[in-house]
C-alpha positions as MATLAB code, in Angstrom:
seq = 'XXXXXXXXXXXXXXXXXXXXXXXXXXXXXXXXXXXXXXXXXXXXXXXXXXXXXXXXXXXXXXXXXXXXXXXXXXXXXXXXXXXXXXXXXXXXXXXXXXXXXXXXXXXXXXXXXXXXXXXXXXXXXXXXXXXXXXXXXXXXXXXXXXXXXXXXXXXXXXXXXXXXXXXXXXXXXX';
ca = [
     109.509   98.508   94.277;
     107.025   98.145   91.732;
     103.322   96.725   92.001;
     104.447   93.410   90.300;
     106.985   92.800   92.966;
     104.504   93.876   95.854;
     102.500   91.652   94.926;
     104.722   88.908   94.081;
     105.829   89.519   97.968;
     101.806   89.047   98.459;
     101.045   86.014   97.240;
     100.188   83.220   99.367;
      98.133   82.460  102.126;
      98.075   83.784  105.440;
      96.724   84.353  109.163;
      94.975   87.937  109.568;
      94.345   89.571  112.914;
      91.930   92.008  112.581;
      90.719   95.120  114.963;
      88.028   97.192  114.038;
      86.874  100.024  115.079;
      83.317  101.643  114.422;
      83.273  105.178  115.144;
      79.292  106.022  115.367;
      78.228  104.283  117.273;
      81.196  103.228  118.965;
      82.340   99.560  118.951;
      85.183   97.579  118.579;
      85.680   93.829  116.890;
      88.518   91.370  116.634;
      88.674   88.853  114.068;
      90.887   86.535  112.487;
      90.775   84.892  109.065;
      92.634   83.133  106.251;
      93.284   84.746  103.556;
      94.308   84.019  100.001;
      96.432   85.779   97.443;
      96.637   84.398   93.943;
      98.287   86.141   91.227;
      96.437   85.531   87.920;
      97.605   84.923   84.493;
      96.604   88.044   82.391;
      94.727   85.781   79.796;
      92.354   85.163   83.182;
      88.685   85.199   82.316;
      87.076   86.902   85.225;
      90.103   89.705   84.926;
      89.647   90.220   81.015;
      85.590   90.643   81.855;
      86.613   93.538   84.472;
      88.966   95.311   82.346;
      86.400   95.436   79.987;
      83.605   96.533   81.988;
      85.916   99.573   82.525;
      86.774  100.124   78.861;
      90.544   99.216   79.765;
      93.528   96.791   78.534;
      95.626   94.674   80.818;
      99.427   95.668   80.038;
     102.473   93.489   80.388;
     103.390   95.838   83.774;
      99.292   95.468   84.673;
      98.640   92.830   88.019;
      95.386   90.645   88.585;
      94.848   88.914   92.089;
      92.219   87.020   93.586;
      91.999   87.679   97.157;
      90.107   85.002   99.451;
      89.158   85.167  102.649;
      87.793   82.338  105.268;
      86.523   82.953  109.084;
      84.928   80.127  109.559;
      87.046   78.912  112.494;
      86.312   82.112  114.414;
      84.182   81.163  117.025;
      81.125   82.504  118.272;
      81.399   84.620  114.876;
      79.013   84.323  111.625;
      80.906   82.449  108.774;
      82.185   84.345  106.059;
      83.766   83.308  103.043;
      84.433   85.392   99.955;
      86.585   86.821   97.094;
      87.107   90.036   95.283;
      89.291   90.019   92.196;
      91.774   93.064   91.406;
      93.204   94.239   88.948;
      96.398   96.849   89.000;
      97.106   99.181   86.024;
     100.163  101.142   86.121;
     100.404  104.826   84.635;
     102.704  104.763   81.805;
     104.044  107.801   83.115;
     104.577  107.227   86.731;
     104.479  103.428   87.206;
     104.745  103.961   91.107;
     101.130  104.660   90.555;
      97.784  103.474   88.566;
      94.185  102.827   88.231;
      92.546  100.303   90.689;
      89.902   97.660   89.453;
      88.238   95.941   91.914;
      85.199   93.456   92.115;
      83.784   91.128   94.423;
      82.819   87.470   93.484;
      79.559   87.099   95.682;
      78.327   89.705   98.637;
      79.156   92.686   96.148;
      79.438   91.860   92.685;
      79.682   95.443   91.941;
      82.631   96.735   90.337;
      84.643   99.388   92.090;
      87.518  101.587   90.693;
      90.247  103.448   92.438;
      93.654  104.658   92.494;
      97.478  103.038   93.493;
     100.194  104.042   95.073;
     103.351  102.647   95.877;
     105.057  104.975   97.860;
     108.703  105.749   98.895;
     108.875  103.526  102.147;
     107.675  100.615   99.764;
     104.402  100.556  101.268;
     101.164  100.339   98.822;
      98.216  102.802   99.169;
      94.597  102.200   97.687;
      91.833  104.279   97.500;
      88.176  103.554   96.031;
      86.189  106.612   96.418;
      82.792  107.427   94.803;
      79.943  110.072   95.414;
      79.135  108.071   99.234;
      82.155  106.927  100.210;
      86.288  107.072  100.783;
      88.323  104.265  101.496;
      91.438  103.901  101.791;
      93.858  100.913  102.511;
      97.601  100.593  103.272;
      99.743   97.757  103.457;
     103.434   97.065  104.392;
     105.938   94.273  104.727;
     107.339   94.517  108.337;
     109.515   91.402  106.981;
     108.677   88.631  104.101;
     106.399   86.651  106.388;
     104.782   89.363  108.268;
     102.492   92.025  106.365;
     100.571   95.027  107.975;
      97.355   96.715  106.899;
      95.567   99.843  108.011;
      92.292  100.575  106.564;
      89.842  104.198  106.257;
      86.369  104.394  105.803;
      84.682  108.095  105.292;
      81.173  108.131  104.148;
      79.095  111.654  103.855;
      79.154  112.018  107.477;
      82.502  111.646  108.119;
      85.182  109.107  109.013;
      82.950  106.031  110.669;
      85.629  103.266  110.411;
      89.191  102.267  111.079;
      91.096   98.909  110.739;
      94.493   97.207  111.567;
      95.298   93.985  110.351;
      98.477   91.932  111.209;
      99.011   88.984  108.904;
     101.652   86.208  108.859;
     102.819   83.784  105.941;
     102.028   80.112  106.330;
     104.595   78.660  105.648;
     104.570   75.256  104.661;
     107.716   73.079  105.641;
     109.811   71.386  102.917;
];
């Protein structure tokens, strides 16, 4: 599998679960959301301004998503709505892995880059990491409609957060 098709298998919209687990202090959240894929043309605006803030070029293998996200019909819970937009830039030499664009459209305009790997049980690992922090995400298909997510967060004093997500496709009758 390639990052094209993993995130061709992405797109669409679906139903997260969410458990979360903050390791100092010690708590633990559920939450569920909607959440958005959308593959974007590489002549995209907002994706040609954030390869260019990075002093890169999309390629014809190279991926741009907007991921949205909605948990407004969580109750008891503070609304959240949001988007970050990606972008996925294979190696030339080793497309099974690449550089990692990523910026958020409104809590954390900031622009974030990483590293991707799709490894040999078809799963896809991502990892931002600067001078504060380490995260690291991975995601699975445990069929077409159902996608799994665990996520890492280490900052300087050591690992403070973990994450699993289960998400399902809506699907949309025909």
């Amino acid at each position: 599998m390639d990052i094209k098709k993993f995130f061709d298998l992405s797109a669409g919209k679906w139903l997260s679960q969410r458990s979360n687990y903050e390791l100092n202090p010690a708590e633990t959240q559920h939450n569920k959301s909607e959440i958005g894929i959308e593959i974007l043309a590489p002549s995209n605006a907002q994706l040609g301004q954030i390869c260019q803030a990075n002093n890169c070029q999309l390629t014809p293998t190279s991926v741009g998503a907007k991921i949205s996200w909605d948990n407004s019909g969580e109750w008891g819970q503070a609304k959240q709505k949001g988007a970050t937009f990606i972008v996925l830039i294979p190696d030339e030499k080793n497309p099974q892995t690449g550089k990692l664009l990523r910026q958020g459209s409104n809590n954390s305009p900031t622009l974030q880059t990483g590293r991707y790997l799709i490894n040999s049980d078809e799963s896809l690992t991502l990892i931002v990491e600067d001078s504060n922090i380490y995260a690291e995400e991975r995601q699975w298909f445990a069929s077409e409609n159902l996608r799994m997510r665990m996520s890492l967060v280490k900052d300087n004093t050591g690992f403070n957060q973990a994450a699993f997500y289960s998400e399902i496709r809506r699907v949309t009758s025909q």
